XYZ file of C-alpha atoms in Angstrom:
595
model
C 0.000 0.000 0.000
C 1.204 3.423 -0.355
C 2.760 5.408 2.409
C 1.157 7.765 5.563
C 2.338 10.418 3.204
C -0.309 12.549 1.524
C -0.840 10.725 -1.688
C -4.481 11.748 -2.625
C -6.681 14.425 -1.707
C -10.664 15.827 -2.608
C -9.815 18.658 -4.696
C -13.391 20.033 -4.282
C -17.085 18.876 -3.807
C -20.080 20.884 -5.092
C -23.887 20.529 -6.021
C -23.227 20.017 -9.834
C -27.311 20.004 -10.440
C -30.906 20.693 -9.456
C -31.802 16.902 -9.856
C -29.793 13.676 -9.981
C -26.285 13.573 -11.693
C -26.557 11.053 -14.567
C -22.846 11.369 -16.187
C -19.535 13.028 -15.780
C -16.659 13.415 -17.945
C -12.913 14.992 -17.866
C -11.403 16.983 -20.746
C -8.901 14.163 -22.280
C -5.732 16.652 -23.038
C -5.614 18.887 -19.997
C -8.027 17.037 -17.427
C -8.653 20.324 -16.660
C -12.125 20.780 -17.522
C -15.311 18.697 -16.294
C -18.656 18.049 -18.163
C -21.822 17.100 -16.323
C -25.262 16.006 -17.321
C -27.827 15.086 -14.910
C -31.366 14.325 -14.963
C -32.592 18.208 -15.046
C -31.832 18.017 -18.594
C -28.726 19.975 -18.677
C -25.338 20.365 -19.623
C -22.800 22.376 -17.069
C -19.032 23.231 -17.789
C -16.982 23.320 -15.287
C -13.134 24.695 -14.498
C -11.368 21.496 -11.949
C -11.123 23.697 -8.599
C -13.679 26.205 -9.255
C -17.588 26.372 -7.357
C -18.672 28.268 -9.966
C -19.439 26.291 -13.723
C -18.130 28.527 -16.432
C -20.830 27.213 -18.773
C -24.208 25.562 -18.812
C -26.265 24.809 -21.697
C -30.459 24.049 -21.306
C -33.569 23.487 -23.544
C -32.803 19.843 -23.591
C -35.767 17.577 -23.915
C -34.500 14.365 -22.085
C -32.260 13.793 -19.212
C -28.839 13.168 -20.722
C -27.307 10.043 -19.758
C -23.801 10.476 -21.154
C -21.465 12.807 -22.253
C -17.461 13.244 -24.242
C -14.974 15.872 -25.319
C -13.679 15.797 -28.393
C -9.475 15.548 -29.091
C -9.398 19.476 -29.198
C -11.499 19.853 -26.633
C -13.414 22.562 -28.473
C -16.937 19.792 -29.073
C -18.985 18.254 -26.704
C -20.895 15.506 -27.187
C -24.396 14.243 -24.811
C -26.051 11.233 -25.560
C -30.050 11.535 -24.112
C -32.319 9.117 -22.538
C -34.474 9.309 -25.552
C -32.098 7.802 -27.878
C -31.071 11.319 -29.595
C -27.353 12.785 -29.128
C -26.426 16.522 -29.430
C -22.433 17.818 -30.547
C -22.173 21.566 -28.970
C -19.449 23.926 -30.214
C -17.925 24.800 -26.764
C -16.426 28.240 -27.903
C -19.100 29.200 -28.912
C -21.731 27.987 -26.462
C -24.781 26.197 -28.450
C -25.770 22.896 -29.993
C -24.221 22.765 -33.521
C -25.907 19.119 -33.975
C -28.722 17.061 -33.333
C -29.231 13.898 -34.645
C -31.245 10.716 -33.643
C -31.378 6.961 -34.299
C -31.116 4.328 -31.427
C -34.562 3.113 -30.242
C -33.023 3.029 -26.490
C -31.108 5.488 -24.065
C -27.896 6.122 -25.153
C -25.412 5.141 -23.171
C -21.235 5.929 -24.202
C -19.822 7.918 -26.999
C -16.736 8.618 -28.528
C -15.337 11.296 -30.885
C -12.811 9.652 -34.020
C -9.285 11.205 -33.974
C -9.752 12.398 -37.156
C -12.228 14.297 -38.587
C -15.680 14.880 -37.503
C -16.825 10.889 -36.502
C -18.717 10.304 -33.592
C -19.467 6.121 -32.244
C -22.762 6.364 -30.214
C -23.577 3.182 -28.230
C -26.864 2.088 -26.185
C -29.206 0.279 -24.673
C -30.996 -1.059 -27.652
C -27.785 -3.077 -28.096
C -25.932 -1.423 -31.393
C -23.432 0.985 -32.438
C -23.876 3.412 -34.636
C -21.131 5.678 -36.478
C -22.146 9.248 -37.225
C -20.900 11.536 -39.727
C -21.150 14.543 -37.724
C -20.576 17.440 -40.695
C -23.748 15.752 -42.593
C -25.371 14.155 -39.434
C -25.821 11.199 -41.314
C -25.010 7.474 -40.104
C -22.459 5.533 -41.776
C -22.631 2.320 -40.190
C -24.853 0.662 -37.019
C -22.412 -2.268 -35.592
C -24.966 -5.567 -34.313
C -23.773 -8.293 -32.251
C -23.817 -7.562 -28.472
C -27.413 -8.757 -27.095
C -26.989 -6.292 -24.063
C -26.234 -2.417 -23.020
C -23.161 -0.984 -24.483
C -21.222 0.453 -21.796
C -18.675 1.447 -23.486
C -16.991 2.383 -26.323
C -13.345 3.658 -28.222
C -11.871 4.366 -31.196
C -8.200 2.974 -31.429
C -5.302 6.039 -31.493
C -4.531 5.208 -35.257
C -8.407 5.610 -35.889
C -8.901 2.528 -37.869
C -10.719 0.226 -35.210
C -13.696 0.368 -32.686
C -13.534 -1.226 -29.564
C -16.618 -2.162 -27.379
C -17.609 -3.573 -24.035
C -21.334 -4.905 -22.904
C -23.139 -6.037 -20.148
C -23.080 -9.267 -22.446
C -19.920 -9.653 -21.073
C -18.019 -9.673 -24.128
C -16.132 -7.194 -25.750
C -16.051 -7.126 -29.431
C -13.235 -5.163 -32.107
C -14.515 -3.428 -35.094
C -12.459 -2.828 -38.005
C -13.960 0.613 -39.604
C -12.503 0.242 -42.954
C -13.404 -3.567 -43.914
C -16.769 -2.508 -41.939
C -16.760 -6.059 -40.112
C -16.167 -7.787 -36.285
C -12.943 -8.603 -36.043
C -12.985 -10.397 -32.991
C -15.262 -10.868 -30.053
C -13.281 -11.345 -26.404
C -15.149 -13.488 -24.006
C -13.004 -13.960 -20.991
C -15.206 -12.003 -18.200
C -18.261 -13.421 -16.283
C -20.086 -10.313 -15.068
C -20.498 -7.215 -17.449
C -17.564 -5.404 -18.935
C -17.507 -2.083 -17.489
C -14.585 -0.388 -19.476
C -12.207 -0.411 -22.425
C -8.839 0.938 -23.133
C -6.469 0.884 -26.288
C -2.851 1.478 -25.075
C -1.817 5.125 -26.403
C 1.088 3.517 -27.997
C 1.555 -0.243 -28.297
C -1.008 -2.674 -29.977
C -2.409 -3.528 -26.340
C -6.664 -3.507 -25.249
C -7.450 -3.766 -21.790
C -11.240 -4.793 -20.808
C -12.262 -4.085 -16.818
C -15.166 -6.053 -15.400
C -17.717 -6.466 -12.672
C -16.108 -9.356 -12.344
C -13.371 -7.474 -10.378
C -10.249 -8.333 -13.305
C -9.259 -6.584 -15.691
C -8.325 -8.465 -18.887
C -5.459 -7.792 -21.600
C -5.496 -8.722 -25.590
C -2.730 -8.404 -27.637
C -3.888 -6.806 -30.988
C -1.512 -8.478 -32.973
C -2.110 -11.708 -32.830
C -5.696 -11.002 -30.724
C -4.717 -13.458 -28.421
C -4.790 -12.885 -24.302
C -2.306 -11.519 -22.760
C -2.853 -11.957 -19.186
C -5.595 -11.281 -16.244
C -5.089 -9.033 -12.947
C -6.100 -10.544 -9.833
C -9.665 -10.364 -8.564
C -9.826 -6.455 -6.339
C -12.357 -6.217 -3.672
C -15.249 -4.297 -6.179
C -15.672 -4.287 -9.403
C -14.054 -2.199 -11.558
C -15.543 0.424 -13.037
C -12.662 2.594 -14.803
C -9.061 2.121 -16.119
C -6.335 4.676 -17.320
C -2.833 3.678 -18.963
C 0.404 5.481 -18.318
C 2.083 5.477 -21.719
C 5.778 5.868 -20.217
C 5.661 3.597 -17.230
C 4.203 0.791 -18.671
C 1.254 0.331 -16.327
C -2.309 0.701 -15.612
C -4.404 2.168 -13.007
C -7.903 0.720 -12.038
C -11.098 2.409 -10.207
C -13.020 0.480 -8.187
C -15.525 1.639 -5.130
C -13.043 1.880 -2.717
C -9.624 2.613 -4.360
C -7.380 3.329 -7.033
C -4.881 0.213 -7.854
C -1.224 0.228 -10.185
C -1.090 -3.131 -12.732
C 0.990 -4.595 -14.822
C 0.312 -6.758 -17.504
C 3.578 -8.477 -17.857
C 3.695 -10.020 -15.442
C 0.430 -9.419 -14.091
C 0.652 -8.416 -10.969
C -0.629 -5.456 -8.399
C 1.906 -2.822 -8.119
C 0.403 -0.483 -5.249
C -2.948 0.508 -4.475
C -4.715 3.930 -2.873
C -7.340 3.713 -0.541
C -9.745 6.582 -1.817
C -13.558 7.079 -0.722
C -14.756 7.914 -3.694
C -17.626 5.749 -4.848
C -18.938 6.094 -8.642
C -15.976 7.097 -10.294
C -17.032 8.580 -13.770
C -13.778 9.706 -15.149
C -9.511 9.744 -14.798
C -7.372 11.770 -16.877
C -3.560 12.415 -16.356
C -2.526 15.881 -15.555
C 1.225 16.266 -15.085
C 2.565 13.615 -12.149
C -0.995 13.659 -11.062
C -4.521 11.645 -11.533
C -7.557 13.723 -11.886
C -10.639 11.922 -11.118
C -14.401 12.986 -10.439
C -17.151 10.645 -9.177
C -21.216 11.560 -8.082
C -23.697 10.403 -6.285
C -27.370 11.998 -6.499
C -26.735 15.778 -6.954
C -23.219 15.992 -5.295
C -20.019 15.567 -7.731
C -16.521 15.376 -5.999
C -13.166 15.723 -7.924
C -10.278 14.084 -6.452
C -6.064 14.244 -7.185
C -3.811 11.849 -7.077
C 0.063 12.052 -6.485
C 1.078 9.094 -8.538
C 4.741 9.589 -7.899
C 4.477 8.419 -4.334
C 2.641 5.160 -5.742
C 4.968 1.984 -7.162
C 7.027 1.620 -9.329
C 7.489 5.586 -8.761
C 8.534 5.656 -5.231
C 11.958 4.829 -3.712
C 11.120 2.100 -1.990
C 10.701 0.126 -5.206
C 13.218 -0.683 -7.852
C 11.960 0.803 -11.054
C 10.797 -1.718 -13.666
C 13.053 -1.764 -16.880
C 10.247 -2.466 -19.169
C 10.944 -3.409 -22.818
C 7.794 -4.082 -25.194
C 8.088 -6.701 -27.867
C 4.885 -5.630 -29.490
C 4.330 -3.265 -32.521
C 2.743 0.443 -32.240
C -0.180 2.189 -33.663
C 1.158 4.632 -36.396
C -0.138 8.034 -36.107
C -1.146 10.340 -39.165
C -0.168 13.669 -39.162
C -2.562 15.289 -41.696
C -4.405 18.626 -41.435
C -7.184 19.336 -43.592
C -8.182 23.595 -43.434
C -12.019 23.269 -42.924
C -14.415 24.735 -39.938
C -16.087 22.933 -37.523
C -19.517 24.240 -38.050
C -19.627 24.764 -41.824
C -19.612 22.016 -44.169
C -17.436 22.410 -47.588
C -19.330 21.743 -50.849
C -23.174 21.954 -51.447
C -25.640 19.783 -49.443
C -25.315 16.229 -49.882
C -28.036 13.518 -49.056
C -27.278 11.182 -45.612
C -25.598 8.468 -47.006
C -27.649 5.317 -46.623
C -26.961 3.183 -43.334
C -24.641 -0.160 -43.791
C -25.478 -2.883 -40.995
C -22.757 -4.512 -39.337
C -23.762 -8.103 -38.043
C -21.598 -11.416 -36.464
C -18.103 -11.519 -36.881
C -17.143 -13.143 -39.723
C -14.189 -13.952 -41.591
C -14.956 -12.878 -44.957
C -12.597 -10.395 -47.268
C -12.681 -7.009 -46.087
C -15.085 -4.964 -47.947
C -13.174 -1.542 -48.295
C -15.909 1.616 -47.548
C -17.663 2.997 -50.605
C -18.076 6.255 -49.110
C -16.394 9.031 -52.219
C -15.020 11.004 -49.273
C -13.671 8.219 -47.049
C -10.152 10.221 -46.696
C -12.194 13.580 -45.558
C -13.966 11.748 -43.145
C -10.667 10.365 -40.968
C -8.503 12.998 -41.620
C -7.655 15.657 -38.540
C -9.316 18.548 -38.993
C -8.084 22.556 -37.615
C -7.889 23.058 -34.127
C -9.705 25.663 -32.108
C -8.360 27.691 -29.428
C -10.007 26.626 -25.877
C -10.029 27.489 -22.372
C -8.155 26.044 -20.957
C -5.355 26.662 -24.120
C -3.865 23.391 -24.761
C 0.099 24.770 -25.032
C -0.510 26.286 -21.069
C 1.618 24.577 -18.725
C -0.404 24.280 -15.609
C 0.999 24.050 -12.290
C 0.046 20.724 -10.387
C -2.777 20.722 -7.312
C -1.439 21.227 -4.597
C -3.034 19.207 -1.122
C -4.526 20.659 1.421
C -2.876 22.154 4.442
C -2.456 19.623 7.642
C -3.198 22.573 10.149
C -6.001 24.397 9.170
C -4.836 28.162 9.327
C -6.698 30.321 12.321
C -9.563 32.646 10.640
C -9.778 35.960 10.582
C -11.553 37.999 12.866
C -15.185 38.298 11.855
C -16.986 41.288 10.832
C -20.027 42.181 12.693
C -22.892 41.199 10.670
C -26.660 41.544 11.344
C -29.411 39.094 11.989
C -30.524 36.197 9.255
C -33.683 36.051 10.730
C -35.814 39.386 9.568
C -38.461 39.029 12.121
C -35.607 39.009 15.094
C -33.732 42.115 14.936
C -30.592 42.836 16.478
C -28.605 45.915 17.121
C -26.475 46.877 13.595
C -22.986 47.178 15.893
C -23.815 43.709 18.146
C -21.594 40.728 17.342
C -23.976 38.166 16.571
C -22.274 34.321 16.873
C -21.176 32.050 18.859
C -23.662 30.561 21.633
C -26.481 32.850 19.601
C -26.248 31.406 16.175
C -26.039 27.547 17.332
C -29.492 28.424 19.624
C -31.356 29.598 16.224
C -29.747 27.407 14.090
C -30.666 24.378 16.489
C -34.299 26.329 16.543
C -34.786 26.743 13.210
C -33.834 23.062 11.839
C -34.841 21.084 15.386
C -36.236 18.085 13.228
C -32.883 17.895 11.386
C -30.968 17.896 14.433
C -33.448 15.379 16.552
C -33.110 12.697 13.766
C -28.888 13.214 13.363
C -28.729 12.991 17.517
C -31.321 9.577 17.176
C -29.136 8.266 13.924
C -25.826 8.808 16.165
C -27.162 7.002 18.983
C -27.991 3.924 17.312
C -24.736 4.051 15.986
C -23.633 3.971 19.396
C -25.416 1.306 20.635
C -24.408 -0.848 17.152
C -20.990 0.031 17.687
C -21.207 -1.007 21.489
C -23.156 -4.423 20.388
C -20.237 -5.157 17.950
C -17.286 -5.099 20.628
C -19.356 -6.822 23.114
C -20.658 -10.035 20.870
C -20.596 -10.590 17.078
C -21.966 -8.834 13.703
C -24.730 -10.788 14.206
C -25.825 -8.817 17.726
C -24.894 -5.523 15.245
C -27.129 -6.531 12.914
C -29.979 -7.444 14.763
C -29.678 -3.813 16.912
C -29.501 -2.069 13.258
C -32.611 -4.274 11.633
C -34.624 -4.094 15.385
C -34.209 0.384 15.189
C -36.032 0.165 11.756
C -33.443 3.037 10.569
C -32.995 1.892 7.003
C -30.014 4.828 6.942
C -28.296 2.922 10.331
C -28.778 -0.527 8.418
C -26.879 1.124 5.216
C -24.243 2.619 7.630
C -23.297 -1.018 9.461
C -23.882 -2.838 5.856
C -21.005 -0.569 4.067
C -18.871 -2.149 6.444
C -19.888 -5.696 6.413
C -19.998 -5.608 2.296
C -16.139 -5.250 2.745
C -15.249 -8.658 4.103
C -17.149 -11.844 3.282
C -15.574 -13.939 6.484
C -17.664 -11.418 8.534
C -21.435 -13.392 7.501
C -22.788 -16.552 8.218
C -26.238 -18.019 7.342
C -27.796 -16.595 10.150
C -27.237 -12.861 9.334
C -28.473 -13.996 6.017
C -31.989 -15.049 7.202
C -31.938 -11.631 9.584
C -31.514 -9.281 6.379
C -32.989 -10.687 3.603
C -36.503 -9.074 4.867
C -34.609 -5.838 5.150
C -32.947 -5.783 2.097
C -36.001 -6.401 -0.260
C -37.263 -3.462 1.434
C -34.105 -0.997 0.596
C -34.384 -2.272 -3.128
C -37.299 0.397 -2.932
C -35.767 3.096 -2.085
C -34.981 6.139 -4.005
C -31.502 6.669 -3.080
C -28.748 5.310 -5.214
C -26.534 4.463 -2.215
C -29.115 2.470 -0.553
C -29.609 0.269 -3.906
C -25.956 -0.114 -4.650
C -25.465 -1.584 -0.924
C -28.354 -3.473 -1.152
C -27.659 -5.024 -4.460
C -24.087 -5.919 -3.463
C -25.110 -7.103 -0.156
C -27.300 -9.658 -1.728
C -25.007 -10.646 -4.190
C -22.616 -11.491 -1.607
C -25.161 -13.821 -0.115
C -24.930 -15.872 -3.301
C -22.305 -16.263 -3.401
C -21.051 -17.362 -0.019
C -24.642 -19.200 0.658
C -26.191 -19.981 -2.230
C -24.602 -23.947 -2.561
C -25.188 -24.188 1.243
C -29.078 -23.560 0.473
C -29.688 -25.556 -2.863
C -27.733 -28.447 -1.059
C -29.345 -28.276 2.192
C -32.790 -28.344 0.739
C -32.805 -30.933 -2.172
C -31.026 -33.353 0.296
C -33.200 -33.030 3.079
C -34.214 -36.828 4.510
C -36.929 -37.735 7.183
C -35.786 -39.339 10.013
C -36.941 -43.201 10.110
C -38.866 -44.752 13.027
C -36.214 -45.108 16.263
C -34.235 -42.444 14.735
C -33.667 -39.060 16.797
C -33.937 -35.795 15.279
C -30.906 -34.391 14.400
C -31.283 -30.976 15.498
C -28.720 -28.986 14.270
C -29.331 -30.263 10.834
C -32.924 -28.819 11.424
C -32.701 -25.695 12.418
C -30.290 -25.436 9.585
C -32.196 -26.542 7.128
C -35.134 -23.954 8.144
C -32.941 -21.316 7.837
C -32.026 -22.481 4.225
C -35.666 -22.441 3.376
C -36.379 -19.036 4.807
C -33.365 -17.744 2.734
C -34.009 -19.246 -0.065
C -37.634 -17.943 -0.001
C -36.551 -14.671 0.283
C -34.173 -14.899 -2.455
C -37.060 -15.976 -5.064
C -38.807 -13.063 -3.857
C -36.441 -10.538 -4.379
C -35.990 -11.944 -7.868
C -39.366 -11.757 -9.012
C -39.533 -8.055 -7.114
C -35.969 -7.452 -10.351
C -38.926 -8.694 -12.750
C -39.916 -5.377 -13.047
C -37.383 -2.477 -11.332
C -37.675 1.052 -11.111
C -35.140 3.066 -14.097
C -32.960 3.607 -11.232
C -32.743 0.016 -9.981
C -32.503 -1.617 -13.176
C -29.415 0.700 -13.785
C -27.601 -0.667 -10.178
C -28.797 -4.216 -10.837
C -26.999 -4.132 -14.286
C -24.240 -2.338 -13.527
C -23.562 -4.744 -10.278
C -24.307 -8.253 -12.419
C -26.567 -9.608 -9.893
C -29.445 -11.153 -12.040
C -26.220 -13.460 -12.968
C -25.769 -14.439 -9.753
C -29.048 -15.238 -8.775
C -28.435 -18.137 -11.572
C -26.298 -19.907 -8.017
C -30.057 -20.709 -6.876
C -30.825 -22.947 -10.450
């Protein structure tokens, strides 16, 4: 693990939007801007250490449910809930595009290297590939039979990577318009893709907790890291060093891939980690949960193989790179060359097959993946900014503060009084009473949970938590048992079942996730137990005593396992929320332990 020393650090939290954040995304050449859609139907711009967004674009008609820069940095584009995706010039502040075609929510884009090609997948399953200048579509990719989650153009701009909740992920080649190859080593969904910015290397995280790496040469497998403690939701190469880092709920992680093996790892609180970019010797990384988004830094150089107290790794690759084209074509953005053209009519791209490429027809193939001009953006791209810098250990005493009057306009005090101190807690504790009645009630059930725990077993925590009827307490002591599986046995199991059907109701995105992993850890660790226990249960002949143990244990199989059903017939048909968790987490897949 890395050292005491300060490593990582919460560069800022805010309130990002009105309603739920849906997506988040870091600028890919500075990480030094943040995107954010949420489910008030709008699109903010943000500056990384700044409260205040320097942008924010509305008059959407559906919530949008994902978001990208382009290479420049100077296009957005937001994919909607209604299956339509909008490109907006960021310099100058509106929607240049809007163009529609997926029957589903859209869930991942991608902007080509070269020229003006944008990949759109979602949850109808396919892949389409716009032409963003005519906003026509070229191509829609069919083969996954579940939500895209993911998707990337390769650096050389010739292939198309993606990753499902099918589990698989599948390469594209974009100029023989065919599958190349589908990779099916993960068992839960595949959460994340990246190409290697420089060698002919794809790495695939998963649910699964691994993270999987294909050499595009020969598009064979490489290796597979060892399982982490969640799954993984997002992964970031480091061109020069030779390794990867990995996201999960509770930390950031260093990998290599030859040999595959866990360099270092960062404990960091961050929870649904949208994005990572590089800036300088740092890792810029922003997560959300409900209306709150947090941006955190990194110090990578105190992580391994960076810090002293490991040797460095002399690295030499034996595979081939991606060659890079350098050409510039002089064209705007937002105007077109030539007259109107007609869309070009949409090619369907099935199985993968091993037929002779079929070159593209398209008369302007070379237009469409060549680089176009750039455009000058805040943050300029030749600025060298100076890193983050932590915060201080010792907070710094505050200044002496001004006199200021009364907030409360029906309570007037004297203009020259110093109003503080014992004052302002009395009418704050006045004014927000129920607020501070329930935290006092929440902190003394944590108390007594606490004081259960060091006396007796989880169990006795549990049962104080579940008794209190505090769904936020039961959230509070399941975060912690969710962390290590030795901690449950069977009879915790039968105590929270009941409890956890209930929190699959909830409205809070926290409360699912917990509940969904909670469950799924069940499975897991009792799911043989049950199926065993109750398709080998005997009645005891005549003379034969009753065997107790075996009883009691086998009732407590058949309570679990009736909850179980129920909670999978209550996934029949879950909220939009819900469904998302459930998917994201792989737990319908698990629930396949009980067959």
């Amino acid at each position: 693990m890395a050292s005491n020393a300060k490593s990582n650090w919460k560069i800022s939290e805010f309130v990002a939007h009105g309603s739920d954040v849906l997506c988040a995304c870091l600028s890919p050449f500075t990480g030094r801007t943040l995107a954010t859609g949420g489910e008030d139907k709008r699109v903010n711009l943000w500056l990384v250490g700044q409260p205040q967004n320097i942008s924010s674009i509305s008059g959407l008609s559906s919530p949008i449910e994902c978001i990208t820069f382009n290479g420049s940095e100077s296009w957005l584009g937001a994919g909607s809930r209604s299956g339509s995706l909008k490109v907006f010039d960021l310099n100058e502040n509106k929607v240049v595009r809007s163009i529609s075609g997926h029957k589903s929510s859209i869930s991942c884009l991608d902007f080509h290297r070269y020229g003006d090609i944008l990949a759109s997948g979602s949850m109808d399953t396919n892949i389409k590939l716009w032409d963003v200048r005519r906003k026509g579509c070229l191509y829609t990719y069919k083969g996954h039979s579940d939500v895209i989650n993911g998707i990337q153009f390769s650096p050389d701009g010739k292939w198309l990577v993606s990753a499902s909740s099918d589990n698989a992920v599948r390469l594209w080649d974009l100029n023989a318009g065919k599958c190349l190859k589908e990779f099916s080593t993960h068992s839960l969904p595949v959460n994340d893709i990246q190409f290697h910015p420089k060698e002919l290397l794809l790495a695939a995280a998963s649910s699964d907790r691994t993270i999987s790496y294909w050499d595009l040469e020969t598009l064979s497998l490489i290796s597979t890291s060892p399982p982490e403690g969640f799954g993984i939701r997002k992964i970031l190469f480091h061109s020069e060093a030779n390794v990867i880092f990995s996201a999960s709920q509770d930390c950031l992680r260093v990998h290599s891939w030859e040999p595959s093996l866990q360099l270092d790892y960062l404990s960091i609180p961050w929870g649904k980690t949208a994005s990572m970019q590089l800036s300088g010797d740092q890792i810029v990384g922003v997560s959300y949960s409900s209306t709150m988004v947090s941006l955190w830094c990194i110090d990578f150089k105190k992580l391994k193989p960076w810090s002293h107290s490991e040797k460095k790794r002399d690295y030499q690759s034996v595979r081939q790179k991606f060659q890079y084209r350098e050409e510039e074509i002089e064209r705007p953005l937002t105007q077109p060359t030539g007259p109107p053209q007609e869309e070009e009519e949409e090619r369907e791209v099935g199985e993968c097959d091993e037929s002779p490429p079929k070159e593209l027809q398209s008369e302007d193939r070379q237009m469409l993946f060549k680089a176009r001009e750039q455009l000058v953006r805040t943050p300029p791209k030749g600025k060298n900014f100076l890193p983050f810098q932590p915060p201080l250990v010792q907070t710094p005493p505050p200044e002496p503060r001004p006199h200021i009057p009364s907030f409360d306009i029906n309570k007037p005090h004297p203009q020259d009084s110093y109003y503080g101190g014992p004052e302002l807690e009395r009418d704050i504790n006045e004014a927000h009473s129920d607020v501070c009645s329930m935290l006092r009630n929440r902190l003394k059930l944590l108390q007594e949970v606490r004081s259960e725990w060091s006396l007796s077993e989880p169990k006795g925590a549990l049962e104080v938590a579940v008794n209190s009827g505090d769904q936020s307490v039961i959230i509070d002591l399941l975060s912690i048992l969710n962390l290590k599986r030795s901690l449950w046995s069977l009879d915790m199991a039968v105590l929270i079942l009941p409890e956890l059907r209930l929190l699959l109701k909830s409205k809070h995105e926290r409360y699912l996730s917990c509940a969904t992993f909670a469950i799924k850890l069940i499975l897991k660790s009792f799911a043989s137990v049950i199926i065993s226990n109750i398709r080998h249960q005997t009645t005891p002949t005549a003379g034969q005593g009753i065997d107790l143990a075996r009883e009691e244990r086998l009732e407590r199989c058949q309570i679990s396992y009736s909850h179980l059903c129920q909670i999978r017939e209550d996934l029949a048909t879950p909220s939009p929320l819900l469904s998302r968790v459930v998917k994201e987490s792989g737990l319908m897949e698990t629930f396949s332990l009980l067959d």
